[in-house]
Short mmCIF file of C-alpha atoms in Angstrom, two decimals:
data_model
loop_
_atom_site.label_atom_id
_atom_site.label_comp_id
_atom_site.label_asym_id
_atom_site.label_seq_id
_atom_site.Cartn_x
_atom_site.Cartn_y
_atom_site.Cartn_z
CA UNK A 295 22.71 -69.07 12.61
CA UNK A 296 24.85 -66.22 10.79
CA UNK A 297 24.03 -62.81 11.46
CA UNK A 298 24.50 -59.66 8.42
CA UNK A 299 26.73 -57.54 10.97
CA UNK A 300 25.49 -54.67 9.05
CA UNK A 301 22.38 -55.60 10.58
CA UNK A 302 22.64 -56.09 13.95
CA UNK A 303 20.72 -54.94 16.46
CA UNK A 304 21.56 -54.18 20.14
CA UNK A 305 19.12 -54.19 23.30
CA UNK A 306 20.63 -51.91 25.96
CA UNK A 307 19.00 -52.10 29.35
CA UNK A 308 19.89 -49.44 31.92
CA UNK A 309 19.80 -49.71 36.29
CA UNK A 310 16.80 -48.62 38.55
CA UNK A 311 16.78 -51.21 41.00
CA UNK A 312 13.00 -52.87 41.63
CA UNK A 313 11.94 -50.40 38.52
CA UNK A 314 14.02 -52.56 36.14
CA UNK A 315 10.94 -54.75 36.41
CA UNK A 316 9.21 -52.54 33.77
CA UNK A 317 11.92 -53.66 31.40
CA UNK A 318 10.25 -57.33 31.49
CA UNK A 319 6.87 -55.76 30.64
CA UNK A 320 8.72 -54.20 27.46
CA UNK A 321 10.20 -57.64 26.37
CA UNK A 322 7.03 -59.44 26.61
CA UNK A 323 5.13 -56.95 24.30
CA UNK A 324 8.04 -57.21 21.61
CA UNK A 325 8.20 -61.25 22.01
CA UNK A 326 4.42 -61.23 20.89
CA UNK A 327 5.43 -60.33 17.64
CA UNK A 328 7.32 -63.20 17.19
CA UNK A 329 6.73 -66.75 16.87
CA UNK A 330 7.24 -69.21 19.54
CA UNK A 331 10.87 -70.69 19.29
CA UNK A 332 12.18 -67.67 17.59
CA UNK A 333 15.74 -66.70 18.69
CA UNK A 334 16.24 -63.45 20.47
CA UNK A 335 15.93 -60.62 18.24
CA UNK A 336 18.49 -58.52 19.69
CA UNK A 337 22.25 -60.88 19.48
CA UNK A 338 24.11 -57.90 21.00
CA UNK A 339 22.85 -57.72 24.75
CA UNK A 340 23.81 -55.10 26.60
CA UNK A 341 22.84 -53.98 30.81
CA UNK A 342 24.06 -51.95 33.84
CA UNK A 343 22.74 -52.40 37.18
CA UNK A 344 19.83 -54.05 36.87
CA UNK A 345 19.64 -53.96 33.65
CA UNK A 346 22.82 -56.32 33.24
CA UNK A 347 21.13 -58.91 35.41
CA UNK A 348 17.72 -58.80 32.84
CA UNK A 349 20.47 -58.96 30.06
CA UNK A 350 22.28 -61.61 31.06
CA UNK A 351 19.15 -63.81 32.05
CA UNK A 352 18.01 -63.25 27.96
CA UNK A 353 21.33 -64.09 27.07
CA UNK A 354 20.87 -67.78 28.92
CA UNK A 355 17.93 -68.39 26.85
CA UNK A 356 19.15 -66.42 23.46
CA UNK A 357 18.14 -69.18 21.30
CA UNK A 358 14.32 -68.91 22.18
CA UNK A 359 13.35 -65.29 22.86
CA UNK A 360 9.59 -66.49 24.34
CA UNK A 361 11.78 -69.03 26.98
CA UNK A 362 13.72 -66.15 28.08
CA UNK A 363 11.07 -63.56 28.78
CA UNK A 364 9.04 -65.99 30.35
CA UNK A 365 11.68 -67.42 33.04
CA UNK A 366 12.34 -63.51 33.46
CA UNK A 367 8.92 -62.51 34.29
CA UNK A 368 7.92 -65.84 36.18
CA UNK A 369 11.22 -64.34 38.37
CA UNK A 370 9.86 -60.53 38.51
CA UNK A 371 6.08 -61.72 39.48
CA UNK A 372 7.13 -63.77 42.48
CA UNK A 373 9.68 -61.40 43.89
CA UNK A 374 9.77 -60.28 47.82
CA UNK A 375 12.41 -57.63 49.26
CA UNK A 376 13.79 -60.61 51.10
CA UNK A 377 15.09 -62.97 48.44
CA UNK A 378 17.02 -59.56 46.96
CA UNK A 379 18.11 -57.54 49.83
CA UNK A 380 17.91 -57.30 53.79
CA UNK A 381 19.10 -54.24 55.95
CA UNK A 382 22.01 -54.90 58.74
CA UNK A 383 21.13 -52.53 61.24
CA UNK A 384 23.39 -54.23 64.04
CA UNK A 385 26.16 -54.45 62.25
CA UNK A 386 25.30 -50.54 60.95
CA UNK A 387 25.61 -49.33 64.73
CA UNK A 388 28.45 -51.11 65.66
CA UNK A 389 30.35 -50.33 62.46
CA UNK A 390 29.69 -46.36 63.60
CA UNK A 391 30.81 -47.06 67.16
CA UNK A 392 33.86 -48.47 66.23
CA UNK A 393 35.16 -45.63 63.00
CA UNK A 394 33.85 -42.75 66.33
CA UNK A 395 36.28 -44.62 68.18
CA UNK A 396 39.14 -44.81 65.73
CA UNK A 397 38.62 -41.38 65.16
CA UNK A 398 38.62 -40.36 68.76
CA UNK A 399 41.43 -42.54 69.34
CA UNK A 400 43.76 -41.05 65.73
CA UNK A 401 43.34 -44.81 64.14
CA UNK A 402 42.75 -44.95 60.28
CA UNK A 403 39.27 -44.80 59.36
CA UNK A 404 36.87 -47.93 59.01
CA UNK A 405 36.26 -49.28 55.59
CA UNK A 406 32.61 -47.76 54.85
CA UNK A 407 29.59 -50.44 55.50
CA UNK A 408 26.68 -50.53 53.15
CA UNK A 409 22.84 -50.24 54.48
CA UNK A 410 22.12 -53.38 53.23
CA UNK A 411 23.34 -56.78 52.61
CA UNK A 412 22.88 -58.38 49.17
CA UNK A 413 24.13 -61.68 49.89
CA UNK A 414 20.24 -63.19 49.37
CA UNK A 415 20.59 -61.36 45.54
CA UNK A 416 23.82 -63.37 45.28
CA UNK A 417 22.18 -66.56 46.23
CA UNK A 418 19.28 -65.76 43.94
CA UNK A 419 21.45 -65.63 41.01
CA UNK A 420 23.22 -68.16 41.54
CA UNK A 421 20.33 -70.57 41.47
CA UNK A 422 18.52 -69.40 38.85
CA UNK A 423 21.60 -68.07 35.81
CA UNK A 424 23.00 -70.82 34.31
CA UNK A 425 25.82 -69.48 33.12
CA UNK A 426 26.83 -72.21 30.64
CA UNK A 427 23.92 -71.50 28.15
CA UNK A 428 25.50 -68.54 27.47
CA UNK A 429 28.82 -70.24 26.06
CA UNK A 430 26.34 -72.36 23.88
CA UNK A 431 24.31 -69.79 22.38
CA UNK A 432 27.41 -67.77 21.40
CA UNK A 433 29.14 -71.21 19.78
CA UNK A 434 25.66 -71.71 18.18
CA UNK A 435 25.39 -68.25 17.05
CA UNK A 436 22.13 -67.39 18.55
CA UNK A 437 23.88 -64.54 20.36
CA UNK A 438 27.00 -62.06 19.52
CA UNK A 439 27.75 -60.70 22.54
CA UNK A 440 26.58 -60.29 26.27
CA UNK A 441 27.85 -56.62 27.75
CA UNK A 442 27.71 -55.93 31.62
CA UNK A 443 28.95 -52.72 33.10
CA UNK A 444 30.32 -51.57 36.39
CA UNK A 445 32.29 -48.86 37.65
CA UNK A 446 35.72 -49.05 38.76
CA UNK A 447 36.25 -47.50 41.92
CA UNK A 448 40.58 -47.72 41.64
CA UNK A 449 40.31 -46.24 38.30
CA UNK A 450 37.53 -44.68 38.08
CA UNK A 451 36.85 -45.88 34.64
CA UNK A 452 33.71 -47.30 33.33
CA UNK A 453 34.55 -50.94 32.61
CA UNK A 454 32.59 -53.35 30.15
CA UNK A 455 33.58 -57.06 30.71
CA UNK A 456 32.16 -58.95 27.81
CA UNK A 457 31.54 -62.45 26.50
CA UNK A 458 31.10 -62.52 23.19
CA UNK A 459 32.26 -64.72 19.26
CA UNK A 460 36.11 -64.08 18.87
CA UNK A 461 35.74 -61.24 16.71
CA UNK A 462 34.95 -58.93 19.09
CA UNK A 463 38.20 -57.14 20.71
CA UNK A 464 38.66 -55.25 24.27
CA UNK A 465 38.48 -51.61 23.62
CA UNK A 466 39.87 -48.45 25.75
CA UNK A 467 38.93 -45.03 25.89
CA UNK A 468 38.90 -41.88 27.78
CA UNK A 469 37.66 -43.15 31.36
CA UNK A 470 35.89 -46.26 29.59
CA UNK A 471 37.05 -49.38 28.28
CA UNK A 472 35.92 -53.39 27.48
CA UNK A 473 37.54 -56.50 28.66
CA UNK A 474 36.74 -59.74 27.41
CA UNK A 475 35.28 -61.80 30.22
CA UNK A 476 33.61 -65.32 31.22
CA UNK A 477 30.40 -63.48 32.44
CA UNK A 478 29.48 -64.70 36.07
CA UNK A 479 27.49 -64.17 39.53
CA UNK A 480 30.39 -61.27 40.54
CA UNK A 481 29.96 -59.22 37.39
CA UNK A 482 26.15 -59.06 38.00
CA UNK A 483 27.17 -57.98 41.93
CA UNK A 484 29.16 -55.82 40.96
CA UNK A 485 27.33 -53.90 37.93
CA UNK A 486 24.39 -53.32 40.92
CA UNK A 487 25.77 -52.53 43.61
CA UNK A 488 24.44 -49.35 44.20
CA UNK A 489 27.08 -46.98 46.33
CA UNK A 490 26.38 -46.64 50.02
CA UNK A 491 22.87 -49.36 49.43
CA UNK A 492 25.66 -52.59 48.81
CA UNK A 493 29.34 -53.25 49.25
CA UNK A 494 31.23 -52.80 46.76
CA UNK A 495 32.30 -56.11 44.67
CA UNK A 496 36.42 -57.22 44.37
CA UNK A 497 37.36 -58.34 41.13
CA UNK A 498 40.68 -59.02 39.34
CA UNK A 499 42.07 -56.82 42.18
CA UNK A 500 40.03 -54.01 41.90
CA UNK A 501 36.97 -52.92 43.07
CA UNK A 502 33.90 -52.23 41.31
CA UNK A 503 30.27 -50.60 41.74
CA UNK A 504 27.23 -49.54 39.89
CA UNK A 505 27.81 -49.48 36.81
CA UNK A 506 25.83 -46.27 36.16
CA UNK A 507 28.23 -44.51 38.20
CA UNK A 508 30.78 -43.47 35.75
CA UNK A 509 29.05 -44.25 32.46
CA UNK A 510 29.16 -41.03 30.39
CA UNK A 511 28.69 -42.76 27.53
CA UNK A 512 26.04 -45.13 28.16
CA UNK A 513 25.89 -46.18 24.28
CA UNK A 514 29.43 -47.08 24.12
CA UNK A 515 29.53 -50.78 24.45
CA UNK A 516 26.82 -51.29 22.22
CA UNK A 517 28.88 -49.34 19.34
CA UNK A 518 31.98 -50.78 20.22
CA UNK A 519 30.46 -54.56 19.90
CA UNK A 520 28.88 -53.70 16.28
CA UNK A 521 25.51 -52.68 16.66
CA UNK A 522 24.18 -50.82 13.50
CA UNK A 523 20.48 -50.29 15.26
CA UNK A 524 19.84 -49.82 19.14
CA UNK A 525 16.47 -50.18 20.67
CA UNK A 526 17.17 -48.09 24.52
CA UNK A 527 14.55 -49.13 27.79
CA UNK A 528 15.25 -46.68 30.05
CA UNK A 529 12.64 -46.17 33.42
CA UNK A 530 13.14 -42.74 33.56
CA UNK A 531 9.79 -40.86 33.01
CA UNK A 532 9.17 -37.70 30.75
CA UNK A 533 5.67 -37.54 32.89
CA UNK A 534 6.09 -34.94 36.10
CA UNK A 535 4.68 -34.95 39.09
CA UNK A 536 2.77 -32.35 39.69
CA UNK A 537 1.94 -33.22 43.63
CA UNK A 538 5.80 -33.36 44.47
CA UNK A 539 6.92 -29.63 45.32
CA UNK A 540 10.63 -29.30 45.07
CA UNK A 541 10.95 -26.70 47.91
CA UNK A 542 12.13 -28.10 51.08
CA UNK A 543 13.51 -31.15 50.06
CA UNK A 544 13.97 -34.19 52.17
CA UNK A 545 17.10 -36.31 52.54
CA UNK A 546 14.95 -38.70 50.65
CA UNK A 547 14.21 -36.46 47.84
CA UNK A 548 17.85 -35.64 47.29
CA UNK A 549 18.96 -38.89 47.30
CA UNK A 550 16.02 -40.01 45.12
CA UNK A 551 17.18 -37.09 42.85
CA UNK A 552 20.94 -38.64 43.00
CA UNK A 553 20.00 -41.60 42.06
CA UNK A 554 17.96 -40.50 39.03
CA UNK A 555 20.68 -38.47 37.68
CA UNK A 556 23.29 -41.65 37.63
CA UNK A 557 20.98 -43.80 35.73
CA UNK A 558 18.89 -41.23 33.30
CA UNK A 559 21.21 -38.13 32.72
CA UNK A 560 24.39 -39.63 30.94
CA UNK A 561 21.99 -42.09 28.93
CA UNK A 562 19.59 -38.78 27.74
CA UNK A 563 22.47 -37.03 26.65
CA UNK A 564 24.49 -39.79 24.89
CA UNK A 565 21.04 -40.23 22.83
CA UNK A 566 21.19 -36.48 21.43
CA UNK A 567 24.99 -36.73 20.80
CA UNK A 568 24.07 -39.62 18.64
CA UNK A 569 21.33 -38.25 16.84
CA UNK A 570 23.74 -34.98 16.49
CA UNK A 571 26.75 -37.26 14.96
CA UNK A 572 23.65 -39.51 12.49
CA UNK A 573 22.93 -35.75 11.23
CA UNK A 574 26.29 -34.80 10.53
CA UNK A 575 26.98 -38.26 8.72
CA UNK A 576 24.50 -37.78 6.80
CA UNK A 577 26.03 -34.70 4.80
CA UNK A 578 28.56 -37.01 4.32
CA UNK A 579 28.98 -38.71 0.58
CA UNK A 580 29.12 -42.57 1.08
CA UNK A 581 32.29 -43.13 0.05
CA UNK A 582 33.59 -40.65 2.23
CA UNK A 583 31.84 -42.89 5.37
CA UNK A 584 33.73 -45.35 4.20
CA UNK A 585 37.06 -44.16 4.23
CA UNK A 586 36.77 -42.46 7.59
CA UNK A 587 34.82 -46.12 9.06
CA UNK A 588 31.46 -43.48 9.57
CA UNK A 589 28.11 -45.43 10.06
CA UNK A 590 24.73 -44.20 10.96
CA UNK A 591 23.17 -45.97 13.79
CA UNK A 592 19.46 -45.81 14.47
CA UNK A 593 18.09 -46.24 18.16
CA UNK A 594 14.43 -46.18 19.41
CA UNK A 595 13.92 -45.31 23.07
CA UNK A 596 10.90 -46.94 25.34
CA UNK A 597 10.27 -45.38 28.44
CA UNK A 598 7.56 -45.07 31.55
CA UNK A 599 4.29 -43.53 30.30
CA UNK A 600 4.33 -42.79 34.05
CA UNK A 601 5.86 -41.24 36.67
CA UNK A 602 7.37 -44.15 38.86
CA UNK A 603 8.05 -42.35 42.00
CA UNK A 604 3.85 -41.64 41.84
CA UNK A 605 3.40 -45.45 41.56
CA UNK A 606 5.46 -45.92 44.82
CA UNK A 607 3.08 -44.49 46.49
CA UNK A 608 0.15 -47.05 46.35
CA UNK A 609 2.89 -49.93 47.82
CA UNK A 610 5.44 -48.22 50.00
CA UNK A 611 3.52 -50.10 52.75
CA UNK A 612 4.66 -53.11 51.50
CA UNK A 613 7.97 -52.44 52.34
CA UNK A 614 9.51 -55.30 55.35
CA UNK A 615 8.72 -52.47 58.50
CA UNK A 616 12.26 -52.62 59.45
CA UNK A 617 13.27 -50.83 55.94
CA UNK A 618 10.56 -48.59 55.82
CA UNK A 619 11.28 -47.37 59.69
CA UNK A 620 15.33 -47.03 58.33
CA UNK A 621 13.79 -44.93 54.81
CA UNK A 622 12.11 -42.43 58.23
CA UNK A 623 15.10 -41.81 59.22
CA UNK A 624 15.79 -39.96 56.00
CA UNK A 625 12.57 -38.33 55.15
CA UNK A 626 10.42 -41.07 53.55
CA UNK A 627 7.46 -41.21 54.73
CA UNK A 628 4.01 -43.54 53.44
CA UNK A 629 2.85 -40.44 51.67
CA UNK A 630 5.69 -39.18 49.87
CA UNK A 631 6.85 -39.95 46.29
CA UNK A 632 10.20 -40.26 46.43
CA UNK A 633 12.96 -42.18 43.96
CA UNK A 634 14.61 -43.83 46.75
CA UNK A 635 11.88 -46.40 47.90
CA UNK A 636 11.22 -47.30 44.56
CA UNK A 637 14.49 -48.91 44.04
CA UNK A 638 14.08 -51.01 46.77
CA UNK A 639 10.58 -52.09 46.60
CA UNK A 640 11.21 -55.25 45.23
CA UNK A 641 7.65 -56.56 46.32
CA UNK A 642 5.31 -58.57 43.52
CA UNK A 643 2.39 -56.06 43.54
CA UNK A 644 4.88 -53.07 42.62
CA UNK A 645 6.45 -55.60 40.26
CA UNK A 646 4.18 -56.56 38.70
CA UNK A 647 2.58 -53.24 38.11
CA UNK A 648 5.63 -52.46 36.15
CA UNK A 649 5.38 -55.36 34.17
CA UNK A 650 1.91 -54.54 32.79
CA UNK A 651 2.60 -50.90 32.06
CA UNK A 652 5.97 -52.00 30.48
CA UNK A 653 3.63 -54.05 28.29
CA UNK A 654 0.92 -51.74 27.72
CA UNK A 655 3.62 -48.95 27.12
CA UNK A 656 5.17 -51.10 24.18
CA UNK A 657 1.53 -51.99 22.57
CA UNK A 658 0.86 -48.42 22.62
CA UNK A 659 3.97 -48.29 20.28
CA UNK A 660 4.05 -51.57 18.50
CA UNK A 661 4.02 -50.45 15.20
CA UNK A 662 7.48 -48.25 15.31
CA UNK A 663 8.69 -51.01 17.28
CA UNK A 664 8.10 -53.39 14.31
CA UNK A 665 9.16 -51.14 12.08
CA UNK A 666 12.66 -50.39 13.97
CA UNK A 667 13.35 -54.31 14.37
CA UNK A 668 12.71 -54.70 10.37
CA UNK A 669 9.45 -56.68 11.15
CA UNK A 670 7.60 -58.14 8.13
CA UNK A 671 4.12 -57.86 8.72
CA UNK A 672 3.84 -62.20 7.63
CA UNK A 673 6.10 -62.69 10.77
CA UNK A 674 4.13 -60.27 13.29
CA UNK A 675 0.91 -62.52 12.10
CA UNK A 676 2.77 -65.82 13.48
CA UNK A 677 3.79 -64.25 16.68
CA UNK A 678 1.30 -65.42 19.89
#
């Protein structure tokens, strides 16, 4: 199963923690259009954070695009903030107790401690990924490539490990650069492990975080590994909300606000450069592209119709009480929309509630969705 590379098509996925749900609600509205046992439509896969694990579960299931959203969303529905995450307060206070005392006492500082243990995320992945589809659906050709980004905290480079055909060659940049990889349970750790929420995650000697963290160029992998089109989900929200008054923030809202600049603000402006650089190529006569290896690439954003932090609201109850009395301690409180608690609100109702308005989001827009992924309108007709 051959694919034109002039005509491939890459599917990048950004972080968000518990809001990467909405992503699933997206996929499911684009795999209506296509008939049952149809490979995935998008062979270059691309994710950070989150957004790598959702990737890399697609790229598992590659060869049948309805397989892969289902196992996905089956996963998303029946979520609880215990099989992803659970908060070490003990070890917290000690951990404090003992760097005050090795400061007091002129000792090197202790190695900082996370607010919350992802070990159950670890386990999660492990029994649900199986890793060695994805070898088979690249031999197969169903899939190109499978990107997942993370941030190196020695280097402080953005680093893409992919698994991909052998075509595809390691790439370095200006603070960015691609590795060929055997994609596995560590490069999903390590891609979301948000700084200061989970530890960071050792591999090949270094140590690596979020991938959002240091990813100016959010785009980068996907044009590195080929893509000629890119259809972008991003969770971040052009909706406002009006009942959230920035004066007097919280240490909630600022950390909310943190966290919404390290997934949305490199991504929004590596968009406009590219539309800025497809203008400028094309003034440029063909020929001339050719010579200096120019291409146009189209993309197509999908985003929230919604404000997410507003949806937080209605289930920051469900919350286990020991994390909601921690979020307190820095200004969350039940009736407060803030960023923070909707990362970690990995709870089926607020799933779930993603899911459908990732859905109803992408029916609102089916038609330029079609049309971006070259849709023929026989093929939409078979889809169920």
């Amino acid at each position: 199963m051959e694919r034109e590379a002039s005509n491939t098509c890459a599917l990048v996925m950004t972080g968000g923690g518990a809001r990467a749900a909405y992503q699933v609600g997206v996929l499911k509205a684009i795999a209506d259009c296509y008939p049952r046992g149809h490979a995935i439509p998008f062979p270059i896969l691309c994710g950070t954070s989150a957004g790598a694990i959702n990737a890399t579960a697609l790229a598992c299931y590659a060869s049948c695009f309805h397989l892969g959203v289902r196992k996905l969303e089956y996963v998303w529905r029946h979520l609880n903030t215990h099989k992803v995450l659970r908060l070490q307060l003990g070890r917290i206070v000690a951990h404090s107790v003992k760097s005050l005392a090795s400061g007091m006492l002129g000792r090197p500082a202790q190695m900082a401690l996370p607010l919350f243990d992802n070990s159950p995320l670890e386990r999660l992945l492990e029994t649900l990924i199986d890793f060695q589809r994805i070898d088979n659906n690249l031999l197969y050709g169903a899939l190109e490539v499978l990107a997942v980004t993370a941030s190196n905290y020695n280097t402080g480079d953005s680093t893409t490990f992919f698994q991909g055909r052998p075509h595809h060659q390691p790439w370095a940049r200006a603070g960015r650069s691609g590795r060929s990889s055997i994609i596995a349970t560590p490069h999903l750790m390590a891609s979301s492990a948000l700084p200061f929420i989970f530890k960071p995650c050792r591999l090949q000697n270094h140590y690596f975080g979020d991938g959002s963290i240091h990813q100016l160029n959010p785009l980068s992998p996907a044009i590195h590994l080929g893509a000629s089109r890119i259809l972008i989900i991003t969770l971040a929200s052009d909706e406002p909300d009006p009942d959230h008054l920035p004066s007097d923030p919280s240490s909630s809202d600022i950390a909310g606000h943190l966290l919404d600049t390290v997934f949305t603000d490199a991504l929004t402006s590596d968009i406009e450069r590219l539309q800025r650089i497809n203008s400028t190529i094309r003034l440029i006569p063909e020929r001339k592209r050719e010579q200096l290896s120019l291409r146009h690439i189209d993309n197509l954003v999908l985003k929230p119709s919604r404000n997410l932090d507003e949806m937080t609201l209605q289930h920051f109850h469900r919350l286990p009480w020991n994390i909601r009395a921690m979020l307190r301690l820095f200004g969350v409180e039940a009736g407060d929309a803030t960023g923070l608690a909707s990362f970690l609100l990995f709870e089926q109702a607020y799933t779930q509630e993603l899911i459908d308005l990732g859905y109803a989001d992408t029916h609102q827009r089916l038609d330029e969705v079609c049309a971006f992924l070259g849709l023929e309108a026989s093929l939409q007709k078979t889809g169920t």
